[in-house]
Short mmCIF file of C-alpha atoms and ligand atoms in Angstrom, two decimals:
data_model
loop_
_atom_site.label_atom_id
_atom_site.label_comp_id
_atom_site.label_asym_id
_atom_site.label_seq_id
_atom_site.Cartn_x
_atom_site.Cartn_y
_atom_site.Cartn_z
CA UNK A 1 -9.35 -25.53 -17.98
CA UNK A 2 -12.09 -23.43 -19.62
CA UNK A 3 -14.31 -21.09 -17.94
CA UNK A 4 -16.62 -18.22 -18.57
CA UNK A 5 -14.46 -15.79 -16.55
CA UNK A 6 -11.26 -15.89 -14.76
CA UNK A 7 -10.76 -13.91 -12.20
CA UNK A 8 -7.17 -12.41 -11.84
CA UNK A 9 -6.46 -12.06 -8.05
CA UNK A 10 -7.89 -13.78 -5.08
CA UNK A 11 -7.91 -10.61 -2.20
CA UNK A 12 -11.39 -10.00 -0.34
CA UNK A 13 -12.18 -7.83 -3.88
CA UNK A 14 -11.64 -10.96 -6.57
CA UNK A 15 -13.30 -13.57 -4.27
CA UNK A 16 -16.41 -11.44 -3.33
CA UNK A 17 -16.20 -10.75 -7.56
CA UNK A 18 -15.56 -14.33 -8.47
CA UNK A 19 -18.74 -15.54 -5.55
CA UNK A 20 -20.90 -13.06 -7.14
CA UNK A 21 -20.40 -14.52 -10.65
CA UNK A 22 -20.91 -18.18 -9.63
CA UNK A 23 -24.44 -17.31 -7.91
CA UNK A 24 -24.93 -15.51 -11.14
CA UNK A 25 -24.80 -19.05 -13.03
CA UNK A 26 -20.83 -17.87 -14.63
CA UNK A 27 -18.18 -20.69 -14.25
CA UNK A 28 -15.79 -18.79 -12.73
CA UNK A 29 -11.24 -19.57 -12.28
CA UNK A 30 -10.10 -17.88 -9.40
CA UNK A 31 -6.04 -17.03 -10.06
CA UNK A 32 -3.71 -16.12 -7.92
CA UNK A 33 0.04 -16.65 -7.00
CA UNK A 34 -0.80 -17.90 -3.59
CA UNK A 35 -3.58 -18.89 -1.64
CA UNK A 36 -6.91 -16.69 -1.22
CA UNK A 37 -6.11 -13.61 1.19
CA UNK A 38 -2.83 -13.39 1.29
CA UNK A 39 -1.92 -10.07 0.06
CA UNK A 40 -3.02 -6.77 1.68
CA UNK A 41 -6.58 -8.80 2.50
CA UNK A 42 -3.96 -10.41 4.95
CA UNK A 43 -2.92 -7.63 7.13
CA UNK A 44 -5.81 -4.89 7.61
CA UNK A 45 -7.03 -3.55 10.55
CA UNK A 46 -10.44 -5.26 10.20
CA UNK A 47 -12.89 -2.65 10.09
CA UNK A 48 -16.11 -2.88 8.07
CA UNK A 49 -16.65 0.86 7.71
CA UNK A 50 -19.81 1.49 7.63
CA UNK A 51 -19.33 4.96 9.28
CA UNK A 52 -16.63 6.26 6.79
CA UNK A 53 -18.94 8.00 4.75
CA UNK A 54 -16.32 10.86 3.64
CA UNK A 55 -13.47 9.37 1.96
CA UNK A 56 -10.24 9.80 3.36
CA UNK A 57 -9.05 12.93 1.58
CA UNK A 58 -5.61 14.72 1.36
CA UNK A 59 -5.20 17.70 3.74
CA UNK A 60 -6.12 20.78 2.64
CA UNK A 61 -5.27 23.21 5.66
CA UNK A 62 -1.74 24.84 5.42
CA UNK A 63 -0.82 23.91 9.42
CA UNK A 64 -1.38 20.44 9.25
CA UNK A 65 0.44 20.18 5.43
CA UNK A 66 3.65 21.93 6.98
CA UNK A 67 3.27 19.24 9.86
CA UNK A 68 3.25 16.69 7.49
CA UNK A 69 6.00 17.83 5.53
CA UNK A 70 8.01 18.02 8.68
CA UNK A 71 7.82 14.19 8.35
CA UNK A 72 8.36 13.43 12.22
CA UNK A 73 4.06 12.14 12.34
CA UNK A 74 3.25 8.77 12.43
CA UNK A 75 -0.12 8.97 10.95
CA UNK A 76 1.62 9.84 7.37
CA UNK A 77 5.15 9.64 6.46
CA UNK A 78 7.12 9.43 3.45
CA UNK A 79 10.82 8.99 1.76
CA UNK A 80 11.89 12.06 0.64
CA UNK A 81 13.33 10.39 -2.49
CA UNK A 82 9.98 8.43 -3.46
CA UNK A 83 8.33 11.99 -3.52
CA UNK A 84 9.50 12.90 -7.28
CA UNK A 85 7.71 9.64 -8.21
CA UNK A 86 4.62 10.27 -6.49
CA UNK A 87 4.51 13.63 -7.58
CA UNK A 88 1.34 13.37 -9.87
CA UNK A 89 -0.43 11.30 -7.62
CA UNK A 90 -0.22 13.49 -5.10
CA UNK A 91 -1.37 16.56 -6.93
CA UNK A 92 -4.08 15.09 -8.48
CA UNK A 93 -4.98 13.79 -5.00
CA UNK A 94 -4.62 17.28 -3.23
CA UNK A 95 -6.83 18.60 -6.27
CA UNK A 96 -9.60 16.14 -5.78
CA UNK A 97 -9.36 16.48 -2.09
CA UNK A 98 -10.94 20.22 -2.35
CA UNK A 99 -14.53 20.87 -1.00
CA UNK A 100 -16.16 20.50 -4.68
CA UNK A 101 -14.67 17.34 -5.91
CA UNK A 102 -14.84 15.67 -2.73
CA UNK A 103 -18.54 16.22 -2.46
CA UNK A 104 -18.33 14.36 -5.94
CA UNK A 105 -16.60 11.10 -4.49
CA UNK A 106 -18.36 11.32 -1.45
CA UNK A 107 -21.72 10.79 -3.23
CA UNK A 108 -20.13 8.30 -5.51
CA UNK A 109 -18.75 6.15 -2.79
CA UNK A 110 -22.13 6.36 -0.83
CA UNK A 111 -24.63 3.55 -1.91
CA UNK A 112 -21.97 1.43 -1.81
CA UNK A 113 -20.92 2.17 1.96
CA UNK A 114 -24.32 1.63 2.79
CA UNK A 115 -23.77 -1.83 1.15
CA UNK A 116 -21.25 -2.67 2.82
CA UNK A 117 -22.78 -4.10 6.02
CA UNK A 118 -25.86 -6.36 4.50
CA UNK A 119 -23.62 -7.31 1.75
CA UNK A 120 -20.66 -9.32 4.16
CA UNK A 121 -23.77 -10.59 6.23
CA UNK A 122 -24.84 -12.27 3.27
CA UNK A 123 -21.96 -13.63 2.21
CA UNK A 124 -20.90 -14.25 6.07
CA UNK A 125 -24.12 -16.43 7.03
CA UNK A 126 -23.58 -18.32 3.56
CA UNK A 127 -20.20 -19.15 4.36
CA UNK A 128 -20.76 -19.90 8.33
CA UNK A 129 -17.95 -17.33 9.13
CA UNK A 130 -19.74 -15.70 12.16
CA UNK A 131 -16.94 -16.62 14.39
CA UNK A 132 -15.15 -13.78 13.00
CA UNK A 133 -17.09 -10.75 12.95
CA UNK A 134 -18.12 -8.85 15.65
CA UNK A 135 -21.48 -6.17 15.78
CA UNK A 136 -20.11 -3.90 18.17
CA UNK A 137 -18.38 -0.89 16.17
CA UNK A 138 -15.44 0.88 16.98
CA UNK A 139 -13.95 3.66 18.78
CA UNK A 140 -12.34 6.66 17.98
CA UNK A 141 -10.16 7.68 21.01
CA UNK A 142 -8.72 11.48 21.26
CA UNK A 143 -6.58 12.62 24.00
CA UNK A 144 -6.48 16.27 23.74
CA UNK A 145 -10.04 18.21 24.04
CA UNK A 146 -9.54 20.49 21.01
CA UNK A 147 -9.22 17.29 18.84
CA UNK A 148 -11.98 15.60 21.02
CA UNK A 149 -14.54 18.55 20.83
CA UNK A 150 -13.42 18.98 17.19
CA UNK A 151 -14.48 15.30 16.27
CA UNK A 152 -17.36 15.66 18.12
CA UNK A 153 -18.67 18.59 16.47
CA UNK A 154 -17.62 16.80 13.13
CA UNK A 155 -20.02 13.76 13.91
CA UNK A 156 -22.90 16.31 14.52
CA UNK A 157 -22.29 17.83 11.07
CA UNK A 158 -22.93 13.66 9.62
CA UNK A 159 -26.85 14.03 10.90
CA UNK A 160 -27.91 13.65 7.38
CA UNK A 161 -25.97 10.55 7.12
CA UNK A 162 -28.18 8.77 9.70
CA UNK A 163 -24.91 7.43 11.52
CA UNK A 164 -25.14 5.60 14.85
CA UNK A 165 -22.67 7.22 17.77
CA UNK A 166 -22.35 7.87 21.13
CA UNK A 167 -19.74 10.21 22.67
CA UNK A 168 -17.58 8.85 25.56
CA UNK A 169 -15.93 10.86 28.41
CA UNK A 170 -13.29 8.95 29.53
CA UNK A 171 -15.11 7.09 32.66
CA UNK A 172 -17.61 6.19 30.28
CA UNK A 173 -14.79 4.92 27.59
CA UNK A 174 -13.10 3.06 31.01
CA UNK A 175 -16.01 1.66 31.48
CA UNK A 176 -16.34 -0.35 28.27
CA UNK A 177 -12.91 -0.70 28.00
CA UNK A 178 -11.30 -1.70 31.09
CA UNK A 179 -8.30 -2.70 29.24
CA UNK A 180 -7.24 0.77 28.87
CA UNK A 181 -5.51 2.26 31.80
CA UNK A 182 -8.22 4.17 34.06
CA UNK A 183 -7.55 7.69 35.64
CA UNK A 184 -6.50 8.62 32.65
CA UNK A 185 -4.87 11.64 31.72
CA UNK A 186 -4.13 10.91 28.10
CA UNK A 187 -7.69 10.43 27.02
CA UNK A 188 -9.56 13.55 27.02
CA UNK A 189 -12.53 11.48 25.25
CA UNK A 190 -14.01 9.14 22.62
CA UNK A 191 -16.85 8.54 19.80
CA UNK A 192 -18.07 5.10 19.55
CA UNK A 193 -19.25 4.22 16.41
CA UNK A 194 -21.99 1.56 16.21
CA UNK A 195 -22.96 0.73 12.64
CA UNK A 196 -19.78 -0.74 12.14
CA UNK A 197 -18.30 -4.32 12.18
CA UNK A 198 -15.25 -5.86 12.86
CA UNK A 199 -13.21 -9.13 11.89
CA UNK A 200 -10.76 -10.77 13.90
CA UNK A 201 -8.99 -12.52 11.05
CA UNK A 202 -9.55 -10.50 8.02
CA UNK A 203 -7.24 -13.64 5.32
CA UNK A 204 -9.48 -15.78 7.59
CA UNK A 205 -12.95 -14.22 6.32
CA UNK A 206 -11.21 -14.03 2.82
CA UNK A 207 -10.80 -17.95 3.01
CA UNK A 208 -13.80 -18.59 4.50
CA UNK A 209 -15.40 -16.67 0.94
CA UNK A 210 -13.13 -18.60 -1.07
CA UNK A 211 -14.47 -21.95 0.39
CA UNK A 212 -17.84 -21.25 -0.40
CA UNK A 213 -16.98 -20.10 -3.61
CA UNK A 214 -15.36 -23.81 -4.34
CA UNK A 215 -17.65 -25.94 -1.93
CA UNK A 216 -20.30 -24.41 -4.65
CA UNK A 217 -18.66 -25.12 -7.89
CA UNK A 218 -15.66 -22.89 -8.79
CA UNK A 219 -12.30 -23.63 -9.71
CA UNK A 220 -9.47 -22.08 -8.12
CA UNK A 221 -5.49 -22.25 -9.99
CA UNK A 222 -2.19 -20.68 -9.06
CA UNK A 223 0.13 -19.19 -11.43
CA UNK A 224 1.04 -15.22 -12.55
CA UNK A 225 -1.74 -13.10 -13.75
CA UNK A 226 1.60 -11.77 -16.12
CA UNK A 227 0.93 -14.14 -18.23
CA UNK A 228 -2.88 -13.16 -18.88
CA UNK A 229 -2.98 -12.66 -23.32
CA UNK A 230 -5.76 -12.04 -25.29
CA UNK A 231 -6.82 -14.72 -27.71
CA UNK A 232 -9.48 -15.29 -30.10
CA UNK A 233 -12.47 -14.98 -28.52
CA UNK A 234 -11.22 -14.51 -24.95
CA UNK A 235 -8.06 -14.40 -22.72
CA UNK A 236 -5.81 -16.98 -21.55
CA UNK A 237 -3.49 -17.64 -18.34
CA UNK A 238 -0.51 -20.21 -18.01
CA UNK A 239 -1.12 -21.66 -14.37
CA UNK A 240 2.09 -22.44 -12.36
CA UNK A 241 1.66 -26.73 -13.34
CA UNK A 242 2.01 -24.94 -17.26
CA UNK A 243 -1.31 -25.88 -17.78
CA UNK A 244 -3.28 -23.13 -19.89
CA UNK A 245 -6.61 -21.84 -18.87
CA UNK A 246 -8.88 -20.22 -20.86
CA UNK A 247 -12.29 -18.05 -20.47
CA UNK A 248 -14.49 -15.67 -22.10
CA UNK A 249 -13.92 -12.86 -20.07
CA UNK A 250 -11.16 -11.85 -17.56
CA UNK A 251 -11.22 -9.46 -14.49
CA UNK A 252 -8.51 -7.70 -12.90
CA UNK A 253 -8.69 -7.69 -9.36
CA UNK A 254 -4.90 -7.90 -8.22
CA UNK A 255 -4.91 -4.99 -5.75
CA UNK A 256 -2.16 -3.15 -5.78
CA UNK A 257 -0.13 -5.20 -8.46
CA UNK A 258 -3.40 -4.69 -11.16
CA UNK A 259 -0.77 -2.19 -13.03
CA UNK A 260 1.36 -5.19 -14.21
CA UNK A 261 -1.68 -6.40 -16.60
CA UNK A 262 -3.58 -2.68 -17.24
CA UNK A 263 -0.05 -1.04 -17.91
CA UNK A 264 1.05 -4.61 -20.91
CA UNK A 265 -2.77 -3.40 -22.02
CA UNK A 266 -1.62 0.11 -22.77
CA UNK A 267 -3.63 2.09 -20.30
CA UNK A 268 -2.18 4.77 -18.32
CA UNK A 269 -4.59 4.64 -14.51
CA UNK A 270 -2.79 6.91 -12.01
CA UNK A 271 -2.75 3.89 -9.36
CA UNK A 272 -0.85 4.91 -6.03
CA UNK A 273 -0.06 3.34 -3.40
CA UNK A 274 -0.08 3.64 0.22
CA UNK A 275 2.04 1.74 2.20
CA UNK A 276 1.04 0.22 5.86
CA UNK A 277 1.89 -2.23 8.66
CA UNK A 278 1.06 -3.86 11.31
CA UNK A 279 2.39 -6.17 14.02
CA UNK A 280 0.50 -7.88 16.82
CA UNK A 281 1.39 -8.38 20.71
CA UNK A 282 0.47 -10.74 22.97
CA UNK A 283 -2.22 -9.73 25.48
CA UNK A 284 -2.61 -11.95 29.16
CA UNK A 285 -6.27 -12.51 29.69
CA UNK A 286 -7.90 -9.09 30.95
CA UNK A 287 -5.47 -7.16 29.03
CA UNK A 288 -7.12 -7.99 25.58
CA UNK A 289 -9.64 -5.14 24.60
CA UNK A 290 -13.25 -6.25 23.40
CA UNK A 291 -13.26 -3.80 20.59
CA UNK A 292 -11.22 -1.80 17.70
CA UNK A 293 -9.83 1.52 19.25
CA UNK A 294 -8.47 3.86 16.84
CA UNK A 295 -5.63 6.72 17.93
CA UNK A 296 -6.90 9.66 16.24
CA UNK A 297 -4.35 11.71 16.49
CA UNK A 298 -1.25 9.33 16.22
CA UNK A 299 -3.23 7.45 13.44
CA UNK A 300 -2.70 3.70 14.47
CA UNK A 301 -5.79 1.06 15.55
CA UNK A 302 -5.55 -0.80 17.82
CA UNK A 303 -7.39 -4.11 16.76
CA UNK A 304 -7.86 -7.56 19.12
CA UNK A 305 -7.46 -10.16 16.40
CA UNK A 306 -7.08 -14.07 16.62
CA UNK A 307 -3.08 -13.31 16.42
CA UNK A 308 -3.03 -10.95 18.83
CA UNK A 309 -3.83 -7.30 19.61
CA UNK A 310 -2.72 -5.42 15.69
CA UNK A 311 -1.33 -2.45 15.74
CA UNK A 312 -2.00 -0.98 12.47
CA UNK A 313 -0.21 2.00 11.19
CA UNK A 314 -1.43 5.11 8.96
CA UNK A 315 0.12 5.58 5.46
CA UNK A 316 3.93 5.57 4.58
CA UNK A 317 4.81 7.21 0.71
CA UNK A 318 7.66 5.41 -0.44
CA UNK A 319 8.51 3.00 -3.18
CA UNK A 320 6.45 -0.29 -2.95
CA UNK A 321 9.63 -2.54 -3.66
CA UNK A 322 11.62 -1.06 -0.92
CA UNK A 323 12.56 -2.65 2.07
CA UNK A 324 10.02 -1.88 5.07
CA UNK A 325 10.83 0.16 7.68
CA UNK A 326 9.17 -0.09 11.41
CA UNK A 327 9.26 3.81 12.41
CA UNK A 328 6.00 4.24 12.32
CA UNK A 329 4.82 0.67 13.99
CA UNK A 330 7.48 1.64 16.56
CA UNK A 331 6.30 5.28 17.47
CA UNK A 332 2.80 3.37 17.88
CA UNK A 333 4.00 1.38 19.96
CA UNK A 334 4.91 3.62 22.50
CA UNK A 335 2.09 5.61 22.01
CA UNK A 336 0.20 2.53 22.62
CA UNK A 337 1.97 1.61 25.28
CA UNK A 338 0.70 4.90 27.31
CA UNK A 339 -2.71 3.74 26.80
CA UNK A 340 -2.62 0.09 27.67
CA UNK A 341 -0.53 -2.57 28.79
CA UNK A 342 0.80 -3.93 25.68
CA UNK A 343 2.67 -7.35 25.93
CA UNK A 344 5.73 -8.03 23.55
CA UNK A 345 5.57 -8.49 19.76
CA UNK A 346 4.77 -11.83 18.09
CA UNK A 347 6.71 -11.00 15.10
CA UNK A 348 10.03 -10.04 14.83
CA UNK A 349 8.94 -7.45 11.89
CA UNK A 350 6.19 -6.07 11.15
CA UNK A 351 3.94 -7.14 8.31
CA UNK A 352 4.12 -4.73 4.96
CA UNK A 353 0.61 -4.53 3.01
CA UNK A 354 -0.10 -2.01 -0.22
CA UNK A 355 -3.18 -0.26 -0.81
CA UNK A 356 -3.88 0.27 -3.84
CA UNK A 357 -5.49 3.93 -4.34
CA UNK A 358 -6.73 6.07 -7.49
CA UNK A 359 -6.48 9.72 -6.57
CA UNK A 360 -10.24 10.90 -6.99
CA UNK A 361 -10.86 8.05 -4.00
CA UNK A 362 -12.82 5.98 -5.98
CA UNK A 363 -12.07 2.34 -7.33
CA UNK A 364 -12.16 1.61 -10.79
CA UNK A 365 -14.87 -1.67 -11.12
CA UNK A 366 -16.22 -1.58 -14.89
CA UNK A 367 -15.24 -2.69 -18.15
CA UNK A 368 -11.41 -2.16 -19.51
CA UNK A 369 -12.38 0.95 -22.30
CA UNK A 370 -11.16 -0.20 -25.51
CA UNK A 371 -10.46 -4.43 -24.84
CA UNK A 372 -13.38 -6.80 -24.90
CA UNK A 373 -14.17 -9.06 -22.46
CA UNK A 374 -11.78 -7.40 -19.90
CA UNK A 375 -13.07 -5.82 -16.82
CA UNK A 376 -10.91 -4.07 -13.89
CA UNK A 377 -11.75 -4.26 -10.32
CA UNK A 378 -9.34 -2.54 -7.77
CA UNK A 379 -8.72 0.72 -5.86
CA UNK A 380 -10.52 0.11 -3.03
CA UNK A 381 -7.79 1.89 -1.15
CA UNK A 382 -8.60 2.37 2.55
CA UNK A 383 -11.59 0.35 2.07
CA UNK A 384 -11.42 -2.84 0.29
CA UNK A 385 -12.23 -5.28 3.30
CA UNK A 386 -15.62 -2.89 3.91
CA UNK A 387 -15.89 -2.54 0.42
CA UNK A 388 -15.15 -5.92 -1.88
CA UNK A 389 -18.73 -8.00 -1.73
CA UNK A 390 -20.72 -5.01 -2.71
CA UNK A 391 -18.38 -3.77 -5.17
CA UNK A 392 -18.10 -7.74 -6.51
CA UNK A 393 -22.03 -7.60 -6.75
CA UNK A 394 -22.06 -4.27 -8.93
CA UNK A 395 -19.27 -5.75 -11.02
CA UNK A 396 -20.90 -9.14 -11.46
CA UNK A 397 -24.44 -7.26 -12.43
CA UNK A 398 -23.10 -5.74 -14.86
CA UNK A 399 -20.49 -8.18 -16.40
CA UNK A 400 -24.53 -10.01 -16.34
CA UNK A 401 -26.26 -7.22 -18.05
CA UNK A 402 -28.47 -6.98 -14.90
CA UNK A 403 -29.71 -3.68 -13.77
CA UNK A 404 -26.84 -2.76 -11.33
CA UNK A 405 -27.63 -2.06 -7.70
CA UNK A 406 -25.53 1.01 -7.74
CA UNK A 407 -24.91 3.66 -10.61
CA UNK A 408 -22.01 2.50 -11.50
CA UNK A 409 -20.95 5.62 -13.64
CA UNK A 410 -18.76 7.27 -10.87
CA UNK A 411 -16.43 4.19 -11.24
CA UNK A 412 -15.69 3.82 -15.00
CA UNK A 413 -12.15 3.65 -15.97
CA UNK A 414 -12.73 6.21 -18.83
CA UNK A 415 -12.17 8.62 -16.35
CA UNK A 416 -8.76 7.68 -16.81
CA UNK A 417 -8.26 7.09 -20.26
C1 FAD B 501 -2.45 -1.34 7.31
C2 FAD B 501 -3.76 -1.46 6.53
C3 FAD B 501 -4.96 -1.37 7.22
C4 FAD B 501 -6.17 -1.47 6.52
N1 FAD B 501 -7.36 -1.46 7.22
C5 FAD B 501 -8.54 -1.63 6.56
C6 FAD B 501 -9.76 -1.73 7.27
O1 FAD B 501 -9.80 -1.73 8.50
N2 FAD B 501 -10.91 -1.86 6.56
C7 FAD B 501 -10.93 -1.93 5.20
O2 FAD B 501 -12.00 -1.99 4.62
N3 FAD B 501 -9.76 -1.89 4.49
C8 FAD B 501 -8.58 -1.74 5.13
N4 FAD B 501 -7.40 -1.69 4.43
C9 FAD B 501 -7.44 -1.75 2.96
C10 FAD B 501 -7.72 -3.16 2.44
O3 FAD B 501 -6.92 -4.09 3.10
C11 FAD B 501 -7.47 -3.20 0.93
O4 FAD B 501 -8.22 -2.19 0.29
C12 FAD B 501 -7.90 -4.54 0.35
O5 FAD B 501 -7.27 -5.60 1.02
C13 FAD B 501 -7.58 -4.62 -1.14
O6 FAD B 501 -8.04 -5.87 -1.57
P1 FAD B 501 -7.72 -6.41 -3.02
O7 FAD B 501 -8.42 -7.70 -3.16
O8 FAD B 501 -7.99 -5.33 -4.01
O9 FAD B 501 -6.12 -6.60 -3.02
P2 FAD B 501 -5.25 -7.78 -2.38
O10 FAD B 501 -5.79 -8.26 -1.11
O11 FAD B 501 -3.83 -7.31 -2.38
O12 FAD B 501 -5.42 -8.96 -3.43
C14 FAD B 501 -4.72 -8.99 -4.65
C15 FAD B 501 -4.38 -10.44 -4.96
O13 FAD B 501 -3.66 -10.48 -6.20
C16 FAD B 501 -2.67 -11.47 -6.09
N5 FAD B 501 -1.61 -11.18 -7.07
C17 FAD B 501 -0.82 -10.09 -7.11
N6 FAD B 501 0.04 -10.19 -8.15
C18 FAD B 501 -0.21 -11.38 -8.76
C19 FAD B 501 0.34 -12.04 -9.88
N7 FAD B 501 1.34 -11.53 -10.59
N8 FAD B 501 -0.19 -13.22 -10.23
C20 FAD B 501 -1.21 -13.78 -9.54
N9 FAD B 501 -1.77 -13.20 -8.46
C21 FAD B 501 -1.27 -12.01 -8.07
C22 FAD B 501 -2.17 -11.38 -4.67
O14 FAD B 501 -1.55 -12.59 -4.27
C23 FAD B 501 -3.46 -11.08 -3.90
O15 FAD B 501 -4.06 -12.24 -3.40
C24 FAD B 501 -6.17 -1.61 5.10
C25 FAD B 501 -4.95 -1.72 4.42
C26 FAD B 501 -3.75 -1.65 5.13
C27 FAD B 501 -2.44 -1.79 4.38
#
C-alpha cells in the first residue's frame, strides 16, 4: 500500500486530520491498532466546548492547593508514588498556569475554540451523523452560593468573549431538568451554557468520520504505529497482515501513546497525562436528563449518552500502566446519587481513558523540527473531541502549503525542542 500520508492513530484528532487531507486531494492510510475511536475518543464526556475559552489551568491559590494535596477531592487526585514522576510536568504546568502565561495560551487556543462548533457541523452534515449531537449546551450546577455567586460573577468577567448563558435558580434549573430531584436543598444554582454541543456517542461520531473518510476514498489498515521507520523518501509501517505500507509523509496523532514514535525520533515533548473514567447507569424513562450537567464542585458530568447516563470523573495523576482504580467514579456516584435518581451501573468497572496534555495547554499540531515529512498532532488534552476537526483542518492546510485558517505559531513543537 502506498499513499501520500499515513496517518498514525485513528481518535477524533487523526480522523478529522486524515478527512481533511482527502478533501485536500492527499491519498491518505489511516493506522491504528483497533478500530476508529476506540481509545480515549471512546470514553469522553461529550462536550463540544465551545464555552471553554480559558484553558483548564493548574491552581494557583494556596487554599485550594493544600486541599488538593490533602488528596480526599474527587475532582483531582493522585498516587503519591506517581508524583516523583510527574514532577516536571507539574511544575512546568503550575508555571504556565500564572496570570501572564495563561493569557498567552488563552489567546493561542482561541480561534480555534471558535472553530470548534462550524467545524463538527461540517463534518457532521457530511457524514449524516445528526442523530448524535445535540444544540442545547450544558449546565454547570453549584450547590453552595459562594461557589454559585462566584461562577456567576466569573461568567460576567467572559463579556468580551461574546458567550451565550443564562443563570438558573434552582426552580428555574427544576424546571428544565425535571430529572433532578426538586425542592432541592443541594443546588443553590446553575449557569446554562448555550453555544455548546453535545454527543451522545462520542466512538460513535468518531466512526461516523471514519466512514466518510473511506465511503470517499481512503484506506484504513491495522497494525502498531511502533513500527513507523523512515525510509528513502518517506516513512513506512508494517500493518498487522505484515504487509508494508508506505507514504510520503506521516502524522502522529496517537493521543496519549504519540511518545512511543516522538521519543524512537529523539525528541524530548513534556507529554503528561491525565487519567479519567467513566461508567454509565441505567436510567427508567423520566429519569434520563435531556442535557449534560456538570458538578462543579465535585468535578464529575453527568452526561445522557446512548449507553446510559456517564458519569465522568475529573483527573487522577498516577502512572498510565497502572491498574484503575474506581474512588473517584465511586465518590461521584454518591454525590450523584443526592442529585438524581441514578439506576445501577452497566459495567462492572469503570472505563479508563488518557488524556494526553502538554503543560503550556496547548497541543502540538505542526511539523516534527528536524525530520522531514513528519508532522505531530496531539495534546488536545481536555479538549480533543471539541477540538480535533479544526485542529485536523489547520494541520492539513499547512501539510498543503495553504494559508492556514489559524496562526498556527502558538502550536509548533519547537517550543519543545
Ligand atoms: C474522562 C474524560 C472526559 C473527557 N471529556 C471531554 C469532553 O467532554 N470534550 C472534549 O472535547 N474532550 C474530552 N476529553 C478529552 C478527549 O477525549 C481527548 O482529548 C481526545 O479523545 C484525544 O483524541 P486523540 O485522537 O488525540 O487520542 P485517542 O482518541 O486516544 O486516539 C489515539 C489513537 O491511537 C491509537 N494507537 C495508540 N497506540 C497505537 C499503536 N501503538 N499503534 C497503532 N495505533 C495506536 C489508539 O488505538 C487510538 O485510536 C475527555 C477525556 C476523558 C479521559
Amino acid at each position: 500500500m502506498t499513499s501520500d500520508v499515513l496517518v498514525l492513530g485513528a481518535g477524533i484528532v487523526g480522523v478529522s486530520t486524515a478527512l481533511h487531507l482527502l478533501e485536500r486531494g492527499r491519498s491518505v492510510v489511516l493506522f491504528d491498532r483497533a478500530e476508529p475511536g476506540s481509545g480515549t475518543s471512546y470514553g469522553n464526556a461529550g462536550l463540544i466546548e465551545r464555552s471553554s475559552v480559558i484553558p483548564y489551568s493548574f491552581p494557583r491559590d494556596p487554599m485550594a492547593l493544600l486541599r488538593y494535596a490533602l488528596n480526599g477531592q474527587s475532582d483531582v487526585r493522585y498516587s503519591p508514588s506517581f508524583l516523583p514522576k510527574a514532577a516536571s510536568f507539574l511544575w512546568q504546568y503550575w508555571r504556565n498556569s500564572a496570570a501572564a502565561p495563561l493569557e498567552v495560551a488563552t489567546r493561542a487556543m482561541l480561534p480555534l475554540v471558535q472553530a470548534c462548533i462550524p467545524e463538527h457541523d461540517r463534518l457532521v452534515a457530511r457524514a449524516g451523523a445528526e442523530h448524535l449531537i445535540r444544540a442545547d449546551g450544558w449546565v454547570a450546577l453549584y450547590k453552595t452560593t459562594a461557589r454559585f455567586n462566584a461562577a456567576v460573577a466569573e461568567a460576567g468577567r467572559l463579556a468580551p468573549f461574546g458567550l451565550q448563558y443564562r443563570v438558573l435558580t434552582p426552580q428555574e434549573f427544576i424546571a428544565l431538568e425535571p430529572a433532578y430531584r426538586p425542592g432541592l436543598s443541594t443546588i443553590a444554582g446553575a449557569i446554562h451554557w448555550q453555544d455548546p454541543k453535545t454527543v451522545t456517542d462520542p466512538q460513535g461520531l468518531v466512526k461516523a468520520y471514519a466512514d466518510l473518510f473511506a465511503a470517499n476514498g481512503g484506506q484504513m489498515a491495522r497494525g502498531d504505529a511502533a513500527t513507523l521507520t523512515e525510509i528513502a523518501g518517506g516513512w513506512q509501517v508494517t500493518g498487522a497482515d505484515g504487509a508494508t505500507i508506505t507514504a510520503r509523509e506521516a502524522v502522529v496523532a496517537l493521543g496519549p501513546q504519540s511518545g512511543l514514535v516522538f521519543r524512537k525520533a529523539g525528541y524530548r515533548i513534556p507529554l503528561g497525562i491525565k487519567r479519567g473514567y467513566h461508567r454509565h447507569y441505567t436510567q427508567t424513562d423520566g429519569a434520563m436528563p435531556r442535557l449534560s450537567v456538570v458538578d462543579e464542585e465535585s468535578g464529575y458530568v453527568l452526561a445522557p449518552m446512548r449507553q446510559g447516563l456517564r458519569i465522568t470523573t475529573g483527573i487522577e495523576f498516577a502512572d498510565p500502566a497502572a491498574p484503575a482504580n474506581d474512588i473517584q467514579i465511586r465518590r461521584d456516584e454518591v454525590e450523584a446519587r443526592r442529585l438524581l435518581d441514578l439506576g445501577p451501573p452497566v459495567e462492572k468497572t469503570p472505563w479508563l481513558g488518557l488524556r494526553p496534555c502538554l503543560p503550556d495547554m496547548r497541543p502540538i499540531i505542526g511539523p516534527a523540527p528536524r525530520h522531514k515529512g513528519l508532522w505531530f498532532h496531539f495534546g488536545h488534552a481536555h479538549h480533543g473531541l471539541t477540538l480535533g476537526p479544526a485542529s485536523g483542518r489547520l494541520l492539513s492546510e499547512m501539510m498543503t502549503g495553504e494559508t492556514p485558517f489559524v496562526d498556527p505559531a502558538p502550536y509548533a513543537a519547537t517550543r519543545f525542542a
